[in-house]
Short mmCIF file of C-alpha atoms and ligand atoms in Angstrom, two decimals:
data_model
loop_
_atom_site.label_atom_id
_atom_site.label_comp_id
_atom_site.label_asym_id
_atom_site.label_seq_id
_atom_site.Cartn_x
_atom_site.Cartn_y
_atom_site.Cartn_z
CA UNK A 1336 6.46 29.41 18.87
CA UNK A 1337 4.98 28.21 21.80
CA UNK A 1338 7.10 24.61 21.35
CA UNK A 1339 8.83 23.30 23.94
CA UNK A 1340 12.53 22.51 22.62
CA UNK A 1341 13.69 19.52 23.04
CA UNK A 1342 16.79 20.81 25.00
CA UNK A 1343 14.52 23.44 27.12
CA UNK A 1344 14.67 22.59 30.79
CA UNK A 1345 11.56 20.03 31.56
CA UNK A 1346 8.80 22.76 33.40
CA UNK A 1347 9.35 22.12 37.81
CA UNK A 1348 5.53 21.25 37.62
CA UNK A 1349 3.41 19.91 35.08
CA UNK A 1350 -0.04 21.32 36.60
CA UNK A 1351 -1.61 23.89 34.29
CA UNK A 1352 1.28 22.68 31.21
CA UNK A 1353 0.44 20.62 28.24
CA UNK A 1354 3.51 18.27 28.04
CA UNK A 1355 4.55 17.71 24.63
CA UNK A 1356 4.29 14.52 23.73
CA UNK A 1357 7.51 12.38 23.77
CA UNK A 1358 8.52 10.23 20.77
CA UNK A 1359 11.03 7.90 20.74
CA UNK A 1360 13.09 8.53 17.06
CA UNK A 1361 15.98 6.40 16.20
CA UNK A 1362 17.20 6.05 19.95
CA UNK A 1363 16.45 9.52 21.41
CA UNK A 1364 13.26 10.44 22.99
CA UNK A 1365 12.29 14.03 21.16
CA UNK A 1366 8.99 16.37 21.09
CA UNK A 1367 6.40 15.81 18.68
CA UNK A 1368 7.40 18.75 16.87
CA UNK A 1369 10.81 17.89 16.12
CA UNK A 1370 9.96 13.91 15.28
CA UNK A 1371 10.66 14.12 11.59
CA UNK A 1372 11.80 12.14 8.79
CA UNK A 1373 13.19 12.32 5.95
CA UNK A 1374 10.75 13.07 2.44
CA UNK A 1375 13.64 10.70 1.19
CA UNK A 1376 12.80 7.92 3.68
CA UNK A 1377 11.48 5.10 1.85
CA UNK A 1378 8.85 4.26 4.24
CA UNK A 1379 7.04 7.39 2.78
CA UNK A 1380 8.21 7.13 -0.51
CA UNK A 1381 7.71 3.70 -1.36
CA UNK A 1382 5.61 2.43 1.81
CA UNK A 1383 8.43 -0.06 2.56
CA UNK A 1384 8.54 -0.73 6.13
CA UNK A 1385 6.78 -2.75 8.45
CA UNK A 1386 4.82 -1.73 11.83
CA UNK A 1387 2.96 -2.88 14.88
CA UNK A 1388 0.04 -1.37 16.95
CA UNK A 1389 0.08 -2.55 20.67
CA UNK A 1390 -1.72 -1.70 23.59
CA UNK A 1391 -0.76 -0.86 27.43
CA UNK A 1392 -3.20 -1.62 29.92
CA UNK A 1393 -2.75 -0.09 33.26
CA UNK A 1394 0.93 -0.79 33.57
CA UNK A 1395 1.33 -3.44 31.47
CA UNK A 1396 1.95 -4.10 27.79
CA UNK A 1397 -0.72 -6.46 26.22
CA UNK A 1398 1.13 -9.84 24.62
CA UNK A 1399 4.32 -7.00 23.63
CA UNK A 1400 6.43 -10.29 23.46
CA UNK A 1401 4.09 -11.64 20.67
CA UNK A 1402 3.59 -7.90 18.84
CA UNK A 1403 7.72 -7.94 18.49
CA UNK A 1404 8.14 -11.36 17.27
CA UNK A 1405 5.66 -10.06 14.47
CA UNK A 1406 7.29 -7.12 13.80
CA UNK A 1407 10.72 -8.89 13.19
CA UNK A 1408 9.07 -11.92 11.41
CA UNK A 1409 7.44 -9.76 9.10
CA UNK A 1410 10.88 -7.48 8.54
CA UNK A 1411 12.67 -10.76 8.48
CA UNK A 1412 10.59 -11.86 5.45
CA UNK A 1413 11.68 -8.38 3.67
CA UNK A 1414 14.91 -8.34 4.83
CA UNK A 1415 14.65 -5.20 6.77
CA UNK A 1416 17.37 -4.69 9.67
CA UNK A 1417 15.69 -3.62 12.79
CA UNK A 1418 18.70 -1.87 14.21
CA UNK A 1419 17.94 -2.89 17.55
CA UNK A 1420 16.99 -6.43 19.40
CA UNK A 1421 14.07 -7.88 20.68
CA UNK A 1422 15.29 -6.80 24.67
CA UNK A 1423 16.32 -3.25 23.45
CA UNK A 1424 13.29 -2.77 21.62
CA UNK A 1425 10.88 -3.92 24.33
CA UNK A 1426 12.89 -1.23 26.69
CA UNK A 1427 12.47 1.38 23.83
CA UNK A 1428 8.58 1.01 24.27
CA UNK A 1429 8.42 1.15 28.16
CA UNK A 1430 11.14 4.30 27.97
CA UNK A 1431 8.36 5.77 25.54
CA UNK A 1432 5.20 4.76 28.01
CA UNK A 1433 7.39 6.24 30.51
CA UNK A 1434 8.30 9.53 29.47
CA UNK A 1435 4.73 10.14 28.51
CA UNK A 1436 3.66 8.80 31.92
CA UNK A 1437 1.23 6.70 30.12
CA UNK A 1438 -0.82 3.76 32.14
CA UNK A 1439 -3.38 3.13 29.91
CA UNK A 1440 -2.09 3.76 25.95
CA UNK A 1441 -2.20 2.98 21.89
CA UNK A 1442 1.82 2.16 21.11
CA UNK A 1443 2.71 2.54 17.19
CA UNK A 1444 5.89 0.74 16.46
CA UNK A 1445 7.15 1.87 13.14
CA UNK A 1446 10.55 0.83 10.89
CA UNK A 1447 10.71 2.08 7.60
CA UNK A 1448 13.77 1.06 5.19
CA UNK A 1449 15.53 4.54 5.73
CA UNK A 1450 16.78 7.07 3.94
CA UNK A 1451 17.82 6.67 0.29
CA UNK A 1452 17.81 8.05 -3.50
CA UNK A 1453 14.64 8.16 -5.38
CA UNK A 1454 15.07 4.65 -7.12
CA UNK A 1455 13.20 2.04 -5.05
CA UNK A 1456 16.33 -0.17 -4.95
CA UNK A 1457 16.61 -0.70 -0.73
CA UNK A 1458 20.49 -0.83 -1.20
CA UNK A 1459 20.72 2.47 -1.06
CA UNK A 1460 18.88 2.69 2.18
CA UNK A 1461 21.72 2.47 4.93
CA UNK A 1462 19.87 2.29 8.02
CA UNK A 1463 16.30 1.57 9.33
CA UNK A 1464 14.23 4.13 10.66
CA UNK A 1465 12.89 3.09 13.97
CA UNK A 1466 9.82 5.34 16.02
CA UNK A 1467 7.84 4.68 18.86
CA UNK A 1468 4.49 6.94 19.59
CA UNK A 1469 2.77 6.21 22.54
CA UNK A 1470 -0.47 7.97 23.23
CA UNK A 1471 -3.82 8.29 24.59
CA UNK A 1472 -5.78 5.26 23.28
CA UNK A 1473 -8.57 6.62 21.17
CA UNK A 1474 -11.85 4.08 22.35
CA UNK A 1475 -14.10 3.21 19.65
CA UNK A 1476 -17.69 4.58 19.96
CA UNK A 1477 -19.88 2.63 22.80
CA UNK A 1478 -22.47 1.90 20.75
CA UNK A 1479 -20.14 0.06 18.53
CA UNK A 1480 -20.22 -2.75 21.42
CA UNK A 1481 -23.90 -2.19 22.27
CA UNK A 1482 -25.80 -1.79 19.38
CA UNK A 1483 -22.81 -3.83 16.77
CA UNK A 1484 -22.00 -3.19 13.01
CA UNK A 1485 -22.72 -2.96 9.79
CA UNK A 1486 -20.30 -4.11 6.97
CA UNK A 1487 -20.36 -5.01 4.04
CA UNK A 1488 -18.39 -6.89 1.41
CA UNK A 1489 -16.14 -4.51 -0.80
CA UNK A 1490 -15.23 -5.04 -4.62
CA UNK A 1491 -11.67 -5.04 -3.48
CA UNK A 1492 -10.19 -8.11 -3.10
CA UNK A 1493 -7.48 -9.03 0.05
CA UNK A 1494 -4.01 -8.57 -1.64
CA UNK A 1495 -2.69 -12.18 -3.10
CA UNK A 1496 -0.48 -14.25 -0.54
CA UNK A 1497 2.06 -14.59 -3.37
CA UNK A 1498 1.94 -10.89 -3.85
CA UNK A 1499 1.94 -8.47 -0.51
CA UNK A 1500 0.97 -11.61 1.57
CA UNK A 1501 -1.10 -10.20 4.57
CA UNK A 1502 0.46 -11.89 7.00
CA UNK A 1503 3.31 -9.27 6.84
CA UNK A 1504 2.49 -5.95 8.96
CA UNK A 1505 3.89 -3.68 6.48
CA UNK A 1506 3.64 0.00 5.81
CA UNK A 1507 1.87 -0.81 2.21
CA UNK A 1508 -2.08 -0.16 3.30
CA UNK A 1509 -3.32 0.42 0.37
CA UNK A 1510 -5.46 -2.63 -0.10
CA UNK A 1511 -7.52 -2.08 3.43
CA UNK A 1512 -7.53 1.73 2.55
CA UNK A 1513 -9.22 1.35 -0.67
CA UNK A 1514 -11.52 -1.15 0.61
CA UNK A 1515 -12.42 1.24 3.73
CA UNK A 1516 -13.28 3.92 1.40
CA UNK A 1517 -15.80 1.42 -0.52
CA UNK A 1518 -17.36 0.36 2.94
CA UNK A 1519 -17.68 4.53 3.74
CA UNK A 1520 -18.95 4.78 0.29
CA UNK A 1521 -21.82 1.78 0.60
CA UNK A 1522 -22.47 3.90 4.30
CA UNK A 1523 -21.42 0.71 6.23
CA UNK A 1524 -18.93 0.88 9.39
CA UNK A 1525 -16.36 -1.64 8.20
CA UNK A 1526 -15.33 -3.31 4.97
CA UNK A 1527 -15.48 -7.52 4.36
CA UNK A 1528 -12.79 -8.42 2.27
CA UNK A 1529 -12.81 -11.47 0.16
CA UNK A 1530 -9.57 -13.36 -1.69
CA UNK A 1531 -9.47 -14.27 -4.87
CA UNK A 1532 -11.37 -17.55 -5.15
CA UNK A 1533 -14.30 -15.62 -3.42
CA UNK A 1534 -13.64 -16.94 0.52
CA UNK A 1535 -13.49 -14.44 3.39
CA UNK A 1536 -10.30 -13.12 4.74
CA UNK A 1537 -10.59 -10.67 7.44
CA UNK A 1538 -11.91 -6.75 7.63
CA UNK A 1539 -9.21 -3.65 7.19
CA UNK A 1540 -8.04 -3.86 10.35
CA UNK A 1541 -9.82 -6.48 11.53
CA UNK A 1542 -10.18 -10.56 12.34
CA UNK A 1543 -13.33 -12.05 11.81
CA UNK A 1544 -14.95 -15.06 13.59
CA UNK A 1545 -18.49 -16.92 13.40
CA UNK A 1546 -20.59 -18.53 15.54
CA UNK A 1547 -22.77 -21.29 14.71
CA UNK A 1548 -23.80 -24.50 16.56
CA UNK A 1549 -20.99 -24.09 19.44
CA UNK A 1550 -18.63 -23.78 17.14
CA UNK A 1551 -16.53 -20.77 16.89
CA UNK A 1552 -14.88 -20.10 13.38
CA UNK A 1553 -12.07 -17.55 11.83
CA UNK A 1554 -10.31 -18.19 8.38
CA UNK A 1555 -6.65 -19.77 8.22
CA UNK A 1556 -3.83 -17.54 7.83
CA UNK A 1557 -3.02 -18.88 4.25
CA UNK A 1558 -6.26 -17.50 2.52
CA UNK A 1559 -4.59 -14.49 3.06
CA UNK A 1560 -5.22 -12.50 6.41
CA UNK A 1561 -2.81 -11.05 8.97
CA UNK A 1562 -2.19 -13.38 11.93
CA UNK A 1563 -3.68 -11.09 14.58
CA UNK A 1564 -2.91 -11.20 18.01
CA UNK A 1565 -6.23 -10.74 19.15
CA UNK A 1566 -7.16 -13.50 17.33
CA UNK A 1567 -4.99 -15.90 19.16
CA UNK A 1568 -6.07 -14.68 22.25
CA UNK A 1569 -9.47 -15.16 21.52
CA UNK A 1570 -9.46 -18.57 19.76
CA UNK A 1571 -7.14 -19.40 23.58
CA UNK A 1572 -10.33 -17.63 25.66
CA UNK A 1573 -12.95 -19.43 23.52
CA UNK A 1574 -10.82 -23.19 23.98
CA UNK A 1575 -11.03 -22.82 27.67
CA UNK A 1576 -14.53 -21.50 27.36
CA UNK A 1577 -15.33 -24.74 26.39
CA UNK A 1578 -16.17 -23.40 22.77
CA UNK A 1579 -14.94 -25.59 19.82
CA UNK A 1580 -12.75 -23.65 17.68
CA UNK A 1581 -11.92 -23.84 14.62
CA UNK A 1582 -9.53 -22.16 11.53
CA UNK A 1583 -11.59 -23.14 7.91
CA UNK A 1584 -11.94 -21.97 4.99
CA UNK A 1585 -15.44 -20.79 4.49
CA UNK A 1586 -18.07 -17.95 2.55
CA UNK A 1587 -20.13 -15.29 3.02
CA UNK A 1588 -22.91 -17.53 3.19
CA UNK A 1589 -21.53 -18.72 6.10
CA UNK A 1590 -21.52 -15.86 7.84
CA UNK A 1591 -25.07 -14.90 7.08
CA UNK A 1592 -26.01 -17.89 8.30
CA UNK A 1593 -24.02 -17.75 11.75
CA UNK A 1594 -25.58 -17.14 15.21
CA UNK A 1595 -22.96 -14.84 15.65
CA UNK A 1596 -20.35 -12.65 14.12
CA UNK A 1597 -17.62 -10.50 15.84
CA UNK A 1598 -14.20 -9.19 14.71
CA UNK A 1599 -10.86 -8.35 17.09
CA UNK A 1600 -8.17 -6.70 16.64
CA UNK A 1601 -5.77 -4.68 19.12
CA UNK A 1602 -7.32 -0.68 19.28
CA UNK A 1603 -11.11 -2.55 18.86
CA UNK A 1604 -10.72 -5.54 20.91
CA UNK A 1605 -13.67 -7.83 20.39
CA UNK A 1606 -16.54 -5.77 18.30
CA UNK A 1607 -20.13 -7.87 17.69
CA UNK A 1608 -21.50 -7.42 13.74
CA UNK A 1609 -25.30 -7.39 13.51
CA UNK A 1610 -25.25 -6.60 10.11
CA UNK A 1611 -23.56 -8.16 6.66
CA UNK A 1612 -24.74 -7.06 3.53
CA UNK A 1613 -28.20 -6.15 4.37
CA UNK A 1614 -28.45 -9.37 5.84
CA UNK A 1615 -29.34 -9.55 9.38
CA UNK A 1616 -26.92 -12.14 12.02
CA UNK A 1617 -29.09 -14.41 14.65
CA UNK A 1618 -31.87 -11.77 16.14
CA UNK A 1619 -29.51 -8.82 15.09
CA UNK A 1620 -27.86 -8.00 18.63
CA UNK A 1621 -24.54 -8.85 19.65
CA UNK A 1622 -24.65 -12.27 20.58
CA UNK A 1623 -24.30 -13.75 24.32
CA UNK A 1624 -21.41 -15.91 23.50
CA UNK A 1625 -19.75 -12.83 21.75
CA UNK A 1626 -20.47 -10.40 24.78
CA UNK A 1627 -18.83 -13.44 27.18
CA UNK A 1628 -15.51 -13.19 24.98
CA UNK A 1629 -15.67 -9.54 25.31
CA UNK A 1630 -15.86 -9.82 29.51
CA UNK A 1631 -12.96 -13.12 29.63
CA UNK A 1632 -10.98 -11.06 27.59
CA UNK A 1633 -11.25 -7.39 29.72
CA UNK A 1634 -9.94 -9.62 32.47
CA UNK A 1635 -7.03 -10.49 30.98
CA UNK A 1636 -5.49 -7.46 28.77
CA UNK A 1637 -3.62 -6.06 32.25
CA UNK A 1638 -2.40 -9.53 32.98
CA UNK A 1639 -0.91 -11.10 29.95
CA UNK A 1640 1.74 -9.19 28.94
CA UNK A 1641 4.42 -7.10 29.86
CA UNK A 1642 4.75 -4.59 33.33
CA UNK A 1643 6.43 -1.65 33.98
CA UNK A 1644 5.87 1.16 36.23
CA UNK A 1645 5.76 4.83 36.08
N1 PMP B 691 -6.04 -7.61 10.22
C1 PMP B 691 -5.43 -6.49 9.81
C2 PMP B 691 -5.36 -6.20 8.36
C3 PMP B 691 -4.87 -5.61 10.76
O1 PMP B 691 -4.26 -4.51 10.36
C4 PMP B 691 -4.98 -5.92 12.13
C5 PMP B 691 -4.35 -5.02 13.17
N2 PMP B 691 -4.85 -3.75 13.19
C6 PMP B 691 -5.65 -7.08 12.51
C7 PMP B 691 -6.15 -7.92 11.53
C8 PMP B 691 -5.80 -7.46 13.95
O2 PMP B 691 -4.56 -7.82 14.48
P1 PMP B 691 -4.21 -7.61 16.02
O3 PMP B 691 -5.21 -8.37 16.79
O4 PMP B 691 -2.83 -8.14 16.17
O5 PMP B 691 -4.30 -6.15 16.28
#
């Protein structure tokens, strides 16, 4: 009732109609309403897929070039066909800005394994599901930049390399899901997730970097974190900043020691911590060489990437 088919006639004007939001499902764009997959999709019923969350910024696609080689690397890694290449795919995601005449937007790429039986066995998944949503980015509270977080470290540990290693965007989020419900529980803003020797990996959706002495620190991808993209862009800002970066292994004493403490990732961009464990970072404001990444990277996220017009 009230649904706009997707075979109906698109309305002559779109003043005074709200459009229904276009997805893009397994090469057709459809309405939200009829975007639907199977209960027997094993994306849902097993979480086996993989997925990336992008963002456009007036026109153009931050680092989409980088978000797809993820994508396939991790699918790669679990032998999951995307059904379509890198060039068709990066045209699936501006037909989907497009038809949503989206500038500004939050892209989630997802392929599951398909449809198959109720066994987990993936051979009996034929074909990949593949969706695009594009939509209205969602900005994080201002105050999140201003005033900074709270976290906190979480009993949860960051999943095992040699299990679900983390440097695979896949649809299994259980680990960052349990350990955001322990952050809500301690009344913190974000989780700190540790691996299992006790050294700190990253946040649930999140990078994490230090401050201290002109240096600026993050983990290494092999103590088990997801490679984010943010992350390279910031440890590239912070190089030509004249900042000395570096990727070490290190612990939570380190961070409550640091001048500074922010985290990145794609919908949050560069977010300052004040607060870790009770324990408060430098003076307990976001720090001035944190709020200067924040400004060189706003300069950049509509120029690195790619364009496309409406
Ligand atoms: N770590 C995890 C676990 C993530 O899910 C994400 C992405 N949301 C990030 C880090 C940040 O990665 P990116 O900068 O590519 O968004």
């Amino acid at each position: 009732m009230g649904i706009l088919k997707a075979s109906s006639p698109p309305p002559s004007s779109n003043i005074g109609v709200v459009m229904s939001l276009k997805i893009y499902l397994d090469g057709k764009l459809v309405d939200r309403e009829q975007a639907t997959v199977s209960v027997f999709d094993h994306g849902l019923l097993y979480g086996d897929g993989v997925f990336e969350g992008i963002r456009a910024y007036n026109g153009v696609v931050f680092k989409l070039s980088e978000h797809l080689d993820r994508l396939y690397e991790s699918a790669y890694t679990l032998m999951l066909e995307i059904p379509l290449k890198k060039d068709e795919l990066e045209k699936a995601v501006i037909e989907t800005l497009k038809a949503n005449a989206l500038k500004d937007a939050y892209i989630r790429l997802v392929v599951t394994r398909g449809t198959g039986d109720l066994g987990l066995d993936p051979r009996k998944c034929k074909k990949a599901t593949l969706f695009i949503i594009a939509d209205k980015i969602a900005l994080y509270p201002k105050d999140y930049y201003e005033k900074g977080l709270k976290i906190a470290t979480v009993p949860t540990i960051r999943n095992h390399p040699e299990a679900l290693n983390p440097q695979l965007k896949t649809l299994n989020y259980l680990n960052n899901i349990l350990a955001k419900i322990e952050a809500t529980n301690a009344g913190v803003d974000e989780a700190l997730l540790l691996n299992a020797q006790g050294y700190v990996t990253e946040c649930t959706g999140e990078n994490i970097f230090y401050v201290k002495g002109g240096r600026l620190v993050t983990p290494p991808p092999y103590v088990g974190i997801l490679k984010g993209i943010t992350r390279e862009t910031v440890m590239h800002l912070a190089r030509e900043a004249g900042l000395q970066v570096a990727e070490e292994v290190f612990t939570r004493h380190d961070l409550y020691t640091a001048e500074e403490v922010f985290l990145t990732g794609t919908a949050a961009e560069i977010v300052p911590v004040v607060k870790i464990d009770n324990r408060t970072i430098g003076d307990g404001k976001p720090g001035k060489k944190t709020f200067s990444l924040i400004e060189a990277f706003r300069r950049i996220t509509d120029k690195e990437g790619t364009k496309y017009s409406l």
